[in-house]
XYZ file of C-alpha atoms in Angstrom:
312
model
C 122.028 103.604 63.909
C 118.749 103.298 65.792
C 118.610 105.113 69.125
C 117.079 102.339 71.252
C 116.423 104.638 74.210
C 114.459 107.003 71.967
C 112.475 104.100 70.496
C 111.605 102.803 73.967
C 110.498 106.277 75.039
C 108.309 106.746 71.974
C 106.819 103.301 72.433
C 105.905 104.053 76.054
C 104.187 107.251 74.924
C 101.619 105.032 73.153
C 100.034 104.236 76.532
C 96.738 106.081 76.962
C 95.085 107.415 80.104
C 95.913 107.625 83.805
C 95.278 104.883 86.331
C 94.177 106.900 89.342
C 90.452 107.281 88.639
C 90.204 103.623 87.610
C 91.875 102.427 90.802
C 89.696 104.759 92.871
C 86.723 102.737 91.619
C 88.573 99.405 91.623
C 91.110 99.491 94.484
C 93.556 96.634 95.081
C 93.178 94.291 98.044
C 96.571 93.696 99.632
C 99.734 93.475 97.536
C 100.158 91.512 94.334
C 101.167 87.902 95.072
C 103.148 85.411 93.011
C 101.421 82.037 93.196
C 103.947 79.638 94.815
C 105.781 77.436 92.325
C 104.619 79.497 89.320
C 105.477 82.648 87.388
C 101.964 84.084 87.744
C 101.468 87.357 89.611
C 97.935 87.833 90.963
C 96.411 91.245 91.651
C 93.081 91.136 93.485
C 90.711 94.109 93.222
C 87.267 94.779 94.675
C 84.848 97.500 93.655
C 84.937 100.547 95.906
C 81.767 101.644 97.718
C 80.277 105.122 97.873
C 79.393 106.860 101.135
C 75.989 105.141 101.061
C 77.586 101.699 100.980
C 76.757 101.012 97.319
C 79.388 99.273 95.146
C 80.729 101.525 92.378
C 79.270 99.496 89.491
C 77.944 102.601 87.745
C 81.237 104.467 88.056
C 83.289 101.531 86.757
C 80.830 101.056 83.888
C 81.261 104.735 83.029
C 85.062 104.464 83.010
C 84.816 101.429 80.742
C 82.344 103.082 78.364
C 84.557 106.181 78.183
C 87.458 103.977 77.004
C 85.497 102.376 74.156
C 86.962 104.645 71.479
C 90.541 103.961 72.619
C 89.784 100.235 72.685
C 88.004 100.007 69.338
C 89.343 102.714 67.049
C 92.881 102.686 65.584
C 95.151 105.512 66.698
C 95.510 107.083 63.264
C 91.745 107.597 63.046
C 91.630 109.153 66.522
C 94.541 111.460 65.695
C 92.865 112.515 62.450
C 89.615 113.268 64.293
C 91.426 115.277 66.972
C 93.233 117.283 64.300
C 89.916 118.044 62.599
C 88.445 119.121 65.935
C 91.357 121.501 66.396
C 90.947 122.881 62.884
C 87.165 123.328 62.928
C 86.422 123.769 66.640
C 83.705 121.115 66.344
C 83.538 117.914 68.412
C 81.587 116.149 65.636
C 84.530 113.953 64.502
C 84.968 112.562 68.034
C 81.221 112.001 68.413
C 81.332 110.045 65.156
C 84.149 107.817 66.461
C 82.170 107.168 69.630
C 79.197 106.028 67.549
C 81.465 103.778 65.476
C 82.887 102.208 68.631
C 79.426 101.668 70.102
C 78.182 99.967 66.961
C 81.042 97.444 67.041
C 79.896 95.850 70.312
C 77.654 92.792 70.391
C 74.266 93.949 71.656
C 73.952 91.259 74.305
C 74.419 91.308 78.072
C 75.979 87.857 77.767
C 78.777 89.101 75.509
C 82.366 88.724 76.650
C 83.359 92.054 75.109
C 82.786 93.887 78.395
C 85.553 91.776 79.899
C 87.818 92.531 76.940
C 87.210 96.254 77.424
C 88.035 96.075 81.148
C 91.152 94.022 80.397
C 92.235 96.716 77.923
C 91.822 99.367 80.628
C 93.862 97.369 83.142
C 96.634 96.756 80.618
C 96.868 100.393 79.575
C 96.164 102.186 82.859
C 97.602 99.828 85.484
C 100.319 97.828 83.706
C 101.138 100.643 81.220
C 101.442 98.291 78.253
C 100.172 99.758 74.968
C 97.871 97.976 72.568
C 99.516 96.550 69.426
C 96.308 95.947 67.503
C 92.683 96.970 67.789
C 90.756 93.861 66.756
C 87.227 95.247 67.027
C 87.212 96.981 63.594
C 88.246 93.666 62.011
C 84.918 92.033 62.876
C 82.804 91.198 59.835
C 79.600 91.647 61.846
C 78.698 93.444 65.077
C 76.784 90.303 66.072
C 79.966 88.229 66.264
C 83.017 88.290 68.512
C 86.650 88.679 67.512
C 88.651 85.505 67.014
C 91.915 84.635 68.728
C 93.125 86.269 71.915
C 91.176 89.023 73.687
C 93.982 91.527 73.246
C 97.610 91.908 72.243
C 99.754 94.445 74.086
C 103.486 94.852 74.521
C 106.354 96.462 76.403
C 109.763 97.304 74.975
C 112.826 97.194 77.196
C 116.105 99.099 76.924
C 117.874 95.821 76.098
C 115.783 95.486 72.931
C 113.521 92.686 74.193
C 109.900 93.017 73.090
C 107.515 91.447 75.584
C 104.237 90.542 73.899
C 101.234 90.016 76.172
C 98.357 87.831 75.024
C 95.148 88.775 76.803
C 92.233 86.650 77.964
C 89.196 87.743 79.964
C 86.385 85.777 81.579
C 83.480 87.323 83.476
C 81.449 84.433 84.877
C 79.099 83.878 87.773
C 81.262 80.985 89.010
C 84.876 81.563 90.064
C 85.942 77.972 89.406
C 84.557 78.034 85.855
C 86.114 81.442 85.203
C 89.615 80.355 86.252
C 89.427 77.082 84.336
C 88.116 78.544 81.097
C 90.498 81.496 81.214
C 93.658 79.397 81.411
C 92.302 76.856 78.948
C 91.698 79.658 76.427
C 95.050 81.367 76.801
C 97.202 78.212 76.988
C 97.446 77.695 73.190
C 99.060 81.136 72.785
C 101.660 80.613 75.511
C 102.879 77.041 75.135
C 105.767 76.059 72.861
C 103.475 74.134 70.536
C 101.160 77.130 70.043
C 102.945 78.329 66.920
C 99.865 78.360 64.693
C 97.686 80.221 67.223
C 100.347 82.893 67.643
C 100.996 83.120 63.924
C 97.346 83.858 63.126
C 97.238 86.745 65.585
C 100.672 88.056 64.634
C 99.675 88.184 60.973
C 96.932 90.572 62.068
C 99.477 92.611 64.029
C 101.710 92.897 60.970
C 98.799 94.000 58.784
C 97.013 96.241 61.301
C 99.673 97.467 63.748
C 98.040 100.149 65.883
C 100.958 102.585 65.686
C 100.640 105.732 63.595
C 104.290 106.887 63.755
C 105.904 105.442 60.625
C 109.443 105.127 62.015
C 108.324 103.479 65.247
C 105.958 101.153 63.360
C 108.767 100.069 61.031
C 110.999 99.318 64.021
C 108.330 97.228 65.747
C 107.445 95.293 62.618
C 111.006 93.986 62.483
C 110.149 91.864 65.528
C 107.433 90.098 63.531
C 109.444 89.510 60.352
C 110.504 85.856 60.381
C 113.601 86.687 58.323
C 114.781 89.251 60.885
C 116.953 88.173 63.858
C 114.894 90.480 66.069
C 112.311 87.699 66.215
C 114.720 86.037 68.657
C 114.152 88.982 71.023
C 110.395 88.453 71.416
C 109.105 86.958 74.661
C 105.569 85.576 75.079
C 103.570 86.465 78.204
C 99.959 86.316 79.339
C 97.589 88.790 80.965
C 94.308 87.460 82.327
C 91.213 89.025 83.815
C 88.980 86.732 85.838
C 85.817 88.292 87.228
C 83.038 86.440 89.026
C 80.083 86.906 91.351
C 80.887 87.087 95.052
C 78.189 86.877 97.740
C 78.134 89.277 100.718
C 80.227 91.719 98.753
C 82.800 93.368 101.032
C 83.279 97.100 101.504
C 87.065 97.239 101.919
C 86.997 100.610 103.660
C 84.602 99.306 106.344
C 86.215 95.955 107.202
C 87.414 95.293 110.723
C 90.520 93.185 111.374
C 88.591 89.926 111.675
C 86.658 90.529 108.458
C 89.840 91.496 106.590
C 91.563 88.312 107.758
C 88.602 86.212 106.618
C 88.646 87.906 103.211
C 92.398 87.365 102.980
C 91.872 83.637 103.560
C 89.255 83.564 100.795
C 91.686 85.279 98.425
C 94.296 82.694 99.387
C 91.892 79.930 98.358
C 91.502 81.577 94.961
C 95.294 81.611 94.661
C 95.362 77.854 95.296
C 92.758 77.362 92.569
C 94.901 79.410 90.201
C 97.923 77.251 91.027
C 96.057 74.037 90.296
C 94.721 75.366 86.979
C 98.176 76.555 85.931
C 99.477 73.064 86.608
C 96.557 71.488 84.746
C 97.211 73.534 81.603
C 101.019 73.377 81.884
C 101.514 77.119 82.373
C 103.534 77.077 85.586
C 106.697 78.534 84.014
C 105.000 81.187 81.852
C 104.978 84.838 82.911
C 101.311 85.713 83.509
C 99.710 88.744 85.123
C 96.311 87.819 86.536
C 93.696 90.325 87.655
C 91.267 88.604 90.019
C 88.173 90.800 90.368
C 85.212 89.500 92.389
C 82.047 91.490 91.618
C 78.568 91.897 93.094
C 77.052 90.826 89.735
C 79.043 90.446 86.507
C 75.900 90.574 84.361
C 74.880 93.869 85.947
C 78.246 95.389 85.043
C 78.013 94.197 81.429
C 74.504 95.628 81.151
C 75.520 98.986 82.612
C 78.484 99.319 80.238
C 76.315 98.720 77.167
C 73.692 101.162 78.447
C 76.320 103.826 79.172
C 77.532 103.480 75.582
C 73.986 103.668 74.237
C 74.274 100.153 72.838
C 71.182 98.856 74.687
């Protein structure tokens, strides 16, 4: 008899990292809000500013670059490298994994992989939902991007329901384009008719499940076996990251009441845009977590991440 509570506990232990340093650099603005008439919860974050009034682009880029190994390299390889470090006292195996992760990224400041990396961080550190598959090593060339969704994470409840979260990230200069393209891209994975899109990604999960514990992996794979009734206990959800350029970038810690109210109204307008796009792509009833992150310059962040990794 499987001890479900033990399985849930072991599954939650797959989550990597703490959220505090990330949220120090990327603090939330107001509370998360459910868009009226939908099942989408929006969290809005702005970059923090240092004491000189400079947005923390460099610090966020550093946090993202530091997570590249977790994002790109399967757990069993990381565990093997850590064990070798403990045995030999040398950090060389970890340095090697960092180089492997760096070499997997597209060497272009226009690449969307920076957004995928930030989405991974938000899923693991903020939402505490572990990654089911690392797609980056499956690329046939470092000059190409991964196919399908931008990430697949999950949570396992005490009642035996496995919530699978399909990820999509867009870092654009225009907010309207970012919202539209994000929901258009994720819609095929979340709608009833998206069987083929889900199947392609789930075949990768079955073949490359990013779980090194054999017993836990076997338990999870039952949810993706079409002959197993546990497939009836899988729920589809979405997690989106939408980042875009925002003029006159606000320093949240320095806003007066009038400025905070004006920013709150702007955020409310973004929520209305989200609602209209959800209606357009027929996603109103789907559970979606949306991170809305205005930035001083999305291209500058992408560039800094690649430079911090040594990929540029």
